[in-house]
PDB file of C-alpha atoms in Angstrom:
ATOM      1  CA  MET C  29    -119.690 177.879-108.187  1.00  0.00           C
ATOM      2  CA  ARG C  30    -118.694 181.229-109.687  1.00  0.00           C
ATOM      3  CA  PRO C  31    -115.442 180.560-111.587  1.00  0.00           C
ATOM      4  CA  ALA C  32    -112.904 183.374-111.745  1.00  0.00           C
ATOM      5  CA  THR C  33    -110.729 181.461-114.202  1.00  0.00           C
ATOM      6  CA  LEU C  34    -111.689 179.185-117.070  1.00  0.00           C
ATOM      7  CA  ALA C  35    -108.999 176.974-118.590  1.00  0.00           C
ATOM      8  CA  VAL C  36    -109.303 174.987-121.805  1.00  0.00           C
ATOM      9  CA  VAL C  37    -107.057 171.935-122.175  1.00  0.00           C
ATOM     10  CA  VAL C  38    -106.342 170.606-125.673  1.00  0.00           C
ATOM     11  CA  PRO C  39    -104.140 167.509-126.101  1.00  0.00           C
ATOM     12  CA  ALA C  40    -102.465 167.374-129.512  1.00  0.00           C
ATOM     13  CA  HIS C  41    -100.255 164.823-131.270  1.00  0.00           C
ATOM     14  CA  ASP C  42     -98.988 165.983-134.684  1.00  0.00           C
ATOM     15  CA  GLU C  43    -101.959 168.285-135.242  1.00  0.00           C
ATOM     16  CA  GLU C  44    -100.418 171.242-137.094  1.00  0.00           C
ATOM     17  CA  ARG C  45    -103.030 170.939-139.865  1.00  0.00           C
ATOM     18  CA  LEU C  46    -106.234 170.907-137.795  1.00  0.00           C
ATOM     19  CA  LEU C  47    -105.121 172.749-134.652  1.00  0.00           C
ATOM     20  CA  PRO C  48    -105.427 176.278-136.135  1.00  0.00           C
ATOM     21  CA  ALA C  49    -109.188 175.876-136.695  1.00  0.00           C
ATOM     22  CA  ALA C  50    -109.617 174.505-133.174  1.00  0.00           C
ATOM     23  CA  LEU C  51    -107.720 177.417-131.625  1.00  0.00           C
ATOM     24  CA  THR C  52    -109.523 180.005-133.751  1.00  0.00           C
ATOM     25  CA  ALA C  53    -112.859 178.631-132.534  1.00  0.00           C
ATOM     26  CA  LEU C  54    -111.673 178.681-128.918  1.00  0.00           C
ATOM     27  CA  ALA C  55    -110.500 182.273-129.241  1.00  0.00           C
ATOM     28  CA  ARG C  56    -113.923 183.218-130.587  1.00  0.00           C
ATOM     29  CA  ALA C  57    -115.638 181.404-127.715  1.00  0.00           C
ATOM     30  CA  ALA C  58    -113.379 183.197-125.202  1.00  0.00           C
ATOM     31  CA  ARG C  59    -114.587 186.562-126.526  1.00  0.00           C
ATOM     32  CA  HIS C  60    -118.212 185.833-125.603  1.00  0.00           C
ATOM     33  CA  PRO C  61    -119.612 188.770-123.593  1.00  0.00           C
ATOM     34  CA  ASP C  62    -120.637 186.482-120.724  1.00  0.00           C
ATOM     35  CA  LEU C  63    -116.935 185.815-120.087  1.00  0.00           C
ATOM     36  CA  ALA C  64    -115.952 189.475-119.751  1.00  0.00           C
ATOM     37  CA  ALA C  65    -115.044 189.169-116.058  1.00  0.00           C
ATOM     38  CA  VAL C  66    -113.425 185.722-116.330  1.00  0.00           C
ATOM     39  CA  GLU C  67    -109.759 184.929-116.977  1.00  0.00           C
ATOM     40  CA  VAL C  68    -109.511 182.459-119.879  1.00  0.00           C
ATOM     41  CA  LEU C  69    -106.434 180.264-120.404  1.00  0.00           C
ATOM     42  CA  THR C  70    -105.876 177.901-123.329  1.00  0.00           C
ATOM     43  CA  VAL C  71    -103.403 175.088-122.687  1.00  0.00           C
ATOM     44  CA  VAL C  72    -102.218 172.933-125.582  1.00  0.00           C
ATOM     45  CA  VAL C  73    -100.442 169.740-124.594  1.00  0.00           C
ATOM     46  CA  ALA C  74     -98.033 168.926-127.437  1.00  0.00           C
ATOM     47  CA  ASP C  75     -97.625 165.200-126.874  1.00  0.00           C
ATOM     48  CA  ALA C  76     -94.801 163.448-128.747  1.00  0.00           C
ATOM     49  CA  CYS C  77     -95.109 165.861-131.666  1.00  0.00           C
ATOM     50  CA  ARG C  78     -92.806 165.654-134.686  1.00  0.00           C
ATOM     51  CA  ASP C  79     -94.387 168.526-136.600  1.00  0.00           C
ATOM     52  CA  ARG C  80     -95.143 172.225-135.929  1.00  0.00           C
ATOM     53  CA  THR C  81     -97.958 171.646-133.438  1.00  0.00           C
ATOM     54  CA  GLU C  82     -96.099 173.440-130.653  1.00  0.00           C
ATOM     55  CA  ALA C  83     -95.232 176.442-132.844  1.00  0.00           C
ATOM     56  CA  VAL C  84     -98.816 176.700-134.121  1.00  0.00           C
ATOM     57  CA  ALA C  85    -100.115 176.726-130.551  1.00  0.00           C
ATOM     58  CA  ARG C  86     -97.650 179.400-129.408  1.00  0.00           C
ATOM     59  CA  ASP C  87     -98.390 181.560-132.446  1.00  0.00           C
ATOM     60  CA  ALA C  88    -102.069 181.464-131.477  1.00  0.00           C
ATOM     61  CA  GLY C  89    -101.260 182.665-127.968  1.00  0.00           C
ATOM     62  CA  ALA C  90    -101.854 179.366-126.183  1.00  0.00           C
ATOM     63  CA  LEU C  91     -99.840 178.094-123.253  1.00  0.00           C
ATOM     64  CA  VAL C  92     -97.913 174.989-124.299  1.00  0.00           C
ATOM     65  CA  VAL C  93     -97.007 171.914-122.292  1.00  0.00           C
ATOM     66  CA  ARG C  94     -94.597 169.506-123.958  1.00  0.00           C
ATOM     67  CA  THR C  95     -94.938 165.811-123.121  1.00  0.00           C
ATOM     68  CA  ASP C  96     -93.641 162.611-124.658  1.00  0.00           C
ATOM     69  CA  CYS C  97     -96.033 160.090-123.151  1.00  0.00           C
ATOM     70  CA  ARG C  98     -98.181 159.345-126.240  1.00  0.00           C
ATOM     71  CA  ASN C  99    -101.053 158.829-123.846  1.00  0.00           C
ATOM     72  CA  PRO C 100    -104.255 160.929-123.892  1.00  0.00           C
ATOM     73  CA  GLY C 101    -104.963 160.382-120.200  1.00  0.00           C
ATOM     74  CA  LEU C 102    -101.515 161.546-119.138  1.00  0.00           C
ATOM     75  CA  ALA C 103    -101.592 164.407-121.647  1.00  0.00           C
ATOM     76  CA  ARG C 104    -104.944 165.734-120.445  1.00  0.00           C
ATOM     77  CA  ALA C 105    -103.805 165.418-116.823  1.00  0.00           C
ATOM     78  CA  ALA C 106    -100.619 167.359-117.608  1.00  0.00           C
ATOM     79  CA  GLY C 107    -102.708 170.108-119.159  1.00  0.00           C
ATOM     80  CA  VAL C 108    -104.960 170.372-116.117  1.00  0.00           C
ATOM     81  CA  ARG C 109    -101.928 170.489-113.813  1.00  0.00           C
ATOM     82  CA  HIS C 110    -100.480 173.338-115.861  1.00  0.00           C
ATOM     83  CA  ALA C 111    -103.775 175.204-115.717  1.00  0.00           C
ATOM     84  CA  LEU C 112    -103.852 174.815-111.938  1.00  0.00           C
ATOM     85  CA  ASP C 113    -100.284 176.134-111.710  1.00  0.00           C
ATOM     86  CA  ARG C 114    -100.912 179.102-114.006  1.00  0.00           C
ATOM     87  CA  SER C 115    -104.324 180.102-112.715  1.00  0.00           C
ATOM     88  CA  LEU C 116    -104.506 183.205-110.542  1.00  0.00           C
ATOM     89  CA  THR C 117    -107.126 181.473-108.410  1.00  0.00           C
ATOM     90  CA  GLY C 118    -107.252 178.188-106.527  1.00  0.00           C
ATOM     91  CA  PRO C 119    -109.078 175.017-107.566  1.00  0.00           C
ATOM     92  CA  SER C 120    -112.320 176.185-105.969  1.00  0.00           C
ATOM     93  CA  ALA C 121    -112.591 179.057-108.485  1.00  0.00           C
ATOM     94  CA  LEU C 122    -111.224 177.280-111.577  1.00  0.00           C
ATOM     95  CA  TRP C 123    -113.379 175.643-114.228  1.00  0.00           C
ATOM     96  CA  VAL C 124    -111.638 173.374-116.735  1.00  0.00           C
ATOM     97  CA  ALA C 125    -113.004 172.646-120.193  1.00  0.00           C
ATOM     98  CA  THR C 126    -111.470 170.061-122.500  1.00  0.00           C
ATOM     99  CA  THR C 127    -111.700 169.627-126.236  1.00  0.00           C
ATOM    100  CA  ASP C 128    -109.603 168.034-128.988  1.00  0.00           C
ATOM    101  CA  ALA C 129    -107.266 169.427-131.603  1.00  0.00           C
ATOM    102  CA  ASP C 130    -109.447 168.078-134.437  1.00  0.00           C
ATOM    103  CA  SER C 131    -112.634 169.656-133.076  1.00  0.00           C
ATOM    104  CA  VAL C 132    -114.299 173.060-133.481  1.00  0.00           C
ATOM    105  CA  VAL C 133    -116.342 174.397-130.582  1.00  0.00           C
ATOM    106  CA  PRO C 134    -119.339 176.715-131.116  1.00  0.00           C
ATOM    107  CA  SER C 135    -119.020 180.379-130.165  1.00  0.00           C
ATOM    108  CA  GLY C 136    -121.173 179.954-127.068  1.00  0.00           C
ATOM    109  CA  TRP C 137    -119.425 176.828-125.796  1.00  0.00           C
ATOM    110  CA  LEU C 138    -117.475 178.362-122.920  1.00  0.00           C
ATOM    111  CA  ALA C 139    -120.386 180.609-121.924  1.00  0.00           C
ATOM    112  CA  HIS C 140    -122.616 177.510-121.924  1.00  0.00           C
ATOM    113  CA  GLN C 141    -120.308 175.714-119.481  1.00  0.00           C
ATOM    114  CA  LEU C 142    -119.865 178.806-117.325  1.00  0.00           C
ATOM    115  CA  ALA C 143    -123.634 179.256-117.017  1.00  0.00           C
ATOM    116  CA  HIS C 144    -124.072 175.674-115.814  1.00  0.00           C
ATOM    117  CA  ALA C 145    -121.163 176.037-113.365  1.00  0.00           C
ATOM    118  CA  ARG C 146    -122.915 179.060-111.889  1.00  0.00           C
ATOM    119  CA  GLU C 147    -126.079 176.978-111.552  1.00  0.00           C
ATOM    120  CA  GLY C 148    -124.169 174.590-109.306  1.00  0.00           C
ATOM    121  CA  TRP C 149    -123.287 171.811-111.730  1.00  0.00           C
ATOM    122  CA  GLN C 150    -119.837 170.359-111.067  1.00  0.00           C
ATOM    123  CA  ALA C 151    -119.323 168.792-114.478  1.00  0.00           C
ATOM    124  CA  VAL C 152    -120.870 169.258-117.923  1.00  0.00           C
ATOM    125  CA  VAL C 153    -120.778 166.303-120.319  1.00  0.00           C
ATOM    126  CA  GLY C 154    -121.605 167.317-123.876  1.00  0.00           C
ATOM    127  CA  THR C 155    -122.044 165.686-127.255  1.00  0.00           C
ATOM    128  CA  VAL C 156    -120.309 165.820-130.633  1.00  0.00           C
ATOM    129  CA  THR C 157    -121.504 166.095-134.207  1.00  0.00           C
ATOM    130  CA  LEU C 158    -119.967 165.479-137.631  1.00  0.00           C
ATOM    131  CA  PRO C 159    -119.834 167.911-140.570  1.00  0.00           C
ATOM    132  CA  PRO C 160    -123.062 167.582-142.622  1.00  0.00           C
ATOM    133  CA  SER C 161    -120.941 166.980-145.730  1.00  0.00           C
ATOM    134  CA  SER C 162    -119.474 163.778-144.288  1.00  0.00           C
ATOM    135  CA  PRO C 163    -121.023 160.545-145.651  1.00  0.00           C
ATOM    136  CA  LEU C 164    -120.923 159.282-142.068  1.00  0.00           C
ATOM    137  CA  ALA C 165    -123.004 162.165-140.681  1.00  0.00           C
ATOM    138  CA  ALA C 166    -126.426 160.568-141.197  1.00  0.00           C
ATOM    139  CA  PRO C 167    -125.593 157.024-139.994  1.00  0.00           C
ATOM    140  CA  HIS C 168    -123.688 158.476-137.044  1.00  0.00           C
ATOM    141  CA  LEU C 169    -126.634 160.644-136.023  1.00  0.00           C
ATOM    142  CA  ALA C 170    -129.098 157.755-136.249  1.00  0.00           C
ATOM    143  CA  LEU C 171    -126.969 155.518-134.046  1.00  0.00           C
ATOM    144  CA  TYR C 172    -125.747 158.266-131.727  1.00  0.00           C
ATOM    145  CA  GLU C 173    -129.219 159.587-130.912  1.00  0.00           C
ATOM    146  CA  LYS C 174    -131.121 156.309-130.745  1.00  0.00           C
ATOM    147  CA  THR C 175    -131.839 156.871-127.028  1.00  0.00           C
ATOM    148  CA  ARG C 176    -133.162 160.432-127.514  1.00  0.00           C
ATOM    149  CA  PRO C 177    -136.811 160.671-126.317  1.00  0.00           C
ATOM    150  CA  PRO C 178    -139.202 161.127-129.266  1.00  0.00           C
ATOM    151  CA  THR C 179    -141.376 163.536-127.284  1.00  0.00           C
ATOM    152  CA  GLY C 180    -138.856 166.383-127.181  1.00  0.00           C
ATOM    153  CA  ALA C 181    -138.096 165.788-123.503  1.00  0.00           C
ATOM    154  CA  PRO C 182    -134.546 166.598-122.322  1.00  0.00           C
ATOM    155  CA  TRP C 183    -132.119 163.932-123.497  1.00  0.00           C
ATOM    156  CA  ILE C 184    -129.882 162.634-120.726  1.00  0.00           C
ATOM    157  CA  HIS C 185    -127.464 161.147-123.200  1.00  0.00           C
ATOM    158  CA  PRO C 186    -125.073 158.242-122.475  1.00  0.00           C
ATOM    159  CA  HIS C 187    -122.014 159.645-124.275  1.00  0.00           C
ATOM    160  CA  VAL C 188    -118.727 161.012-122.941  1.00  0.00           C
ATOM    161  CA  HIS C 189    -116.202 162.872-125.105  1.00  0.00           C
ATOM    162  CA  GLY C 190    -113.006 164.616-124.139  1.00  0.00           C
ATOM    163  CA  ALA C 191    -113.861 166.938-127.042  1.00  0.00           C
ATOM    164  CA  ASN C 192    -116.831 168.349-125.102  1.00  0.00           C
ATOM    165  CA  LEU C 193    -116.302 168.136-121.367  1.00  0.00           C
ATOM    166  CA  GLY C 194    -116.025 170.554-118.471  1.00  0.00           C
ATOM    167  CA  PHE C 195    -115.621 170.310-114.705  1.00  0.00           C
ATOM    168  CA  ALA C 196    -114.784 172.228-111.577  1.00  0.00           C
ATOM    169  CA  ALA C 197    -111.099 171.804-110.741  1.00  0.00           C
ATOM    170  CA  ASP C 198    -111.687 170.924-107.082  1.00  0.00           C
ATOM    171  CA  THR C 199    -114.225 168.290-108.151  1.00  0.00           C
ATOM    172  CA  TYR C 200    -111.722 166.897-110.650  1.00  0.00           C
ATOM    173  CA  LEU C 201    -109.070 166.590-107.941  1.00  0.00           C
ATOM    174  CA  ASP C 202    -111.528 164.893-105.588  1.00  0.00           C
ATOM    175  CA  ALA C 203    -112.291 162.281-108.270  1.00  0.00           C
ATOM    176  CA  GLY C 204    -108.597 161.525-108.824  1.00  0.00           C
ATOM    177  CA  GLY C 205    -108.186 163.319-112.154  1.00  0.00           C
ATOM    178  CA  PHE C 206    -107.706 161.791-115.584  1.00  0.00           C
ATOM    179  CA  PRO C 207    -106.316 158.261-115.279  1.00  0.00           C
ATOM    180  CA  PRO C 208    -103.265 157.305-117.398  1.00  0.00           C
ATOM    181  CA  LEU C 209    -105.274 155.489-120.063  1.00  0.00           C
ATOM    182  CA  THR C 210    -104.567 155.418-123.797  1.00  0.00           C
ATOM    183  CA  THR C 211    -108.319 155.469-124.432  1.00  0.00           C
ATOM    184  CA  GLY C 212    -111.411 156.008-122.309  1.00  0.00           C
ATOM    185  CA  GLU C 213    -109.771 158.445-119.876  1.00  0.00           C
ATOM    186  CA  ASP C 214    -112.722 160.807-120.309  1.00  0.00           C
ATOM    187  CA  ARG C 215    -115.292 158.110-119.532  1.00  0.00           C
ATOM    188  CA  ALA C 216    -113.282 156.952-116.521  1.00  0.00           C
ATOM    189  CA  LEU C 217    -113.179 160.483-115.108  1.00  0.00           C
ATOM    190  CA  VAL C 218    -116.912 161.019-115.529  1.00  0.00           C
ATOM    191  CA  HIS C 219    -117.611 157.637-113.934  1.00  0.00           C
ATOM    192  CA  ALA C 220    -115.439 158.638-110.959  1.00  0.00           C
ATOM    193  CA  LEU C 221    -117.228 161.990-110.667  1.00  0.00           C
ATOM    194  CA  GLU C 222    -120.617 160.298-110.636  1.00  0.00           C
ATOM    195  CA  HIS C 223    -119.410 157.624-108.221  1.00  0.00           C
ATOM    196  CA  ARG C 224    -118.240 160.346-105.831  1.00  0.00           C
ATOM    197  CA  GLY C 225    -121.712 161.893-105.922  1.00  0.00           C
ATOM    198  CA  HIS C 226    -120.827 165.089-107.781  1.00  0.00           C
ATOM    199  CA  ARG C 227    -123.473 166.922-109.820  1.00  0.00           C
ATOM    200  CA  VAL C 228    -122.885 165.876-113.439  1.00  0.00           C
ATOM    201  CA  LEU C 229    -125.018 167.374-116.209  1.00  0.00           C
ATOM    202  CA  ARG C 230    -125.343 165.417-119.443  1.00  0.00           C
ATOM    203  CA  THR C 231    -126.591 167.806-122.090  1.00  0.00           C
ATOM    204  CA  ALA C 232    -126.862 167.817-125.880  1.00  0.00           C
ATOM    205  CA  THR C 233    -127.670 171.517-126.212  1.00  0.00           C
ATOM    206  CA  CYS C 234    -124.164 172.671-127.248  1.00  0.00           C
ATOM    207  CA  PRO C 235    -122.513 169.992-129.440  1.00  0.00           C
ATOM    208  CA  VAL C 236    -118.928 170.280-130.673  1.00  0.00           C
ATOM    209  CA  LEU C 237    -118.102 169.694-134.337  1.00  0.00           C
ATOM    210  CA  THR C 238    -115.470 166.985-134.596  1.00  0.00           C
ATOM    211  CA  SER C 239    -113.421 165.488-137.386  1.00  0.00           C
ATOM    212  CA  PRO C 240    -114.785 162.496-139.338  1.00  0.00           C
ATOM    213  CA  ARG C 241    -111.279 161.203-140.054  1.00  0.00           C
ATOM    214  CA  LEU C 242    -110.956 157.438-139.828  1.00  0.00           C
ATOM    215  CA  HIS C 243    -107.299 157.410-138.742  1.00  0.00           C
ATOM    216  CA  PRO C 244    -107.230 159.661-135.662  1.00  0.00           C
ATOM    217  CA  ARG C 245    -104.271 160.299-133.383  1.00  0.00           C
ATOM    218  CA  ALA C 246    -105.804 158.460-130.393  1.00  0.00           C
ATOM    219  CA  HIS C 247    -106.206 154.687-130.628  1.00  0.00           C
ATOM    220  CA  ASP C 248    -109.566 152.922-130.097  1.00  0.00           C
ATOM    221  CA  GLY C 249    -111.475 156.141-129.549  1.00  0.00           C
ATOM    222  CA  PHE C 250    -114.109 157.988-131.575  1.00  0.00           C
ATOM    223  CA  GLY C 251    -112.186 157.403-134.804  1.00  0.00           C
ATOM    224  CA  HIS C 252    -112.300 153.637-134.230  1.00  0.00           C
ATOM    225  CA  TYR C 253    -116.072 153.888-133.816  1.00  0.00           C
ATOM    226  CA  LEU C 254    -116.284 155.826-137.096  1.00  0.00           C
ATOM    227  CA  SER C 255    -114.048 153.304-138.874  1.00  0.00           C
ATOM    228  CA  GLU C 256    -116.330 150.468-137.835  1.00  0.00           C
ATOM    229  CA  MET C 257    -119.346 152.477-138.980  1.00  0.00           C
ATOM    230  CA  ALA C 258    -117.703 153.169-142.333  1.00  0.00           C
ATOM    231  CA  GLY C 259    -117.062 149.464-142.792  1.00  0.00           C
ATOM    232  CA  THR C 260    -120.694 148.684-142.030  1.00  0.00           C
ATOM    233  CA  THR C 261    -121.899 151.420-144.361  1.00  0.00           C
ATOM    234  CA  ASP C 262    -119.698 150.165-147.219  1.00  0.00           C
ATOM    235  CA  ALA C 263    -120.774 146.551-146.764  1.00  0.00           C
TER     236      ALA C 263
END
């Protein structure tokens, strides 16, 4: 696949405080020289927001979709639909990347996904990391990477995060898209992609920095995992 358009979908619920850093990082990633010939769209899905999330997104130049579903699966799906509608190309030439409003992508993140799309991969499933200053960083890393081979061999990791995910739009449509789940919509999509026989790359070479907050906007997701870890660490 040689994408002509790359769309980034960011669901956000009351994220006016953390969203600016996320959008600044995405803008930096969009300026990577490898993306010079590619149209880049950023779509923020302002889901049931009561703060300035929508205004922050518009001020940063993002396209904004307003929803009131309070559901990450529906919000991500709405963002992908908007990207499909706004793209100048069809699904066969559109690559969709997803991240979260409390996450900061590295400068080469979009170029990393684009390179793998050009290699023929139909989805790229990445990893996340915590700020080194967080007291949860070390215990998280030990648990998170317990399946990493000790020999330095490529790590085909078992994780799925909406904060670090990318896929070809036509492949996404074939798999049925994001299901309307309040949690686990990312894992369900990747499972459907693999079940349909699409080429899914699990790679840890371009992790996304994510928030260590213990009271995240999405229920029973990564923040729940961190809360349980914090409780174990404090015990």
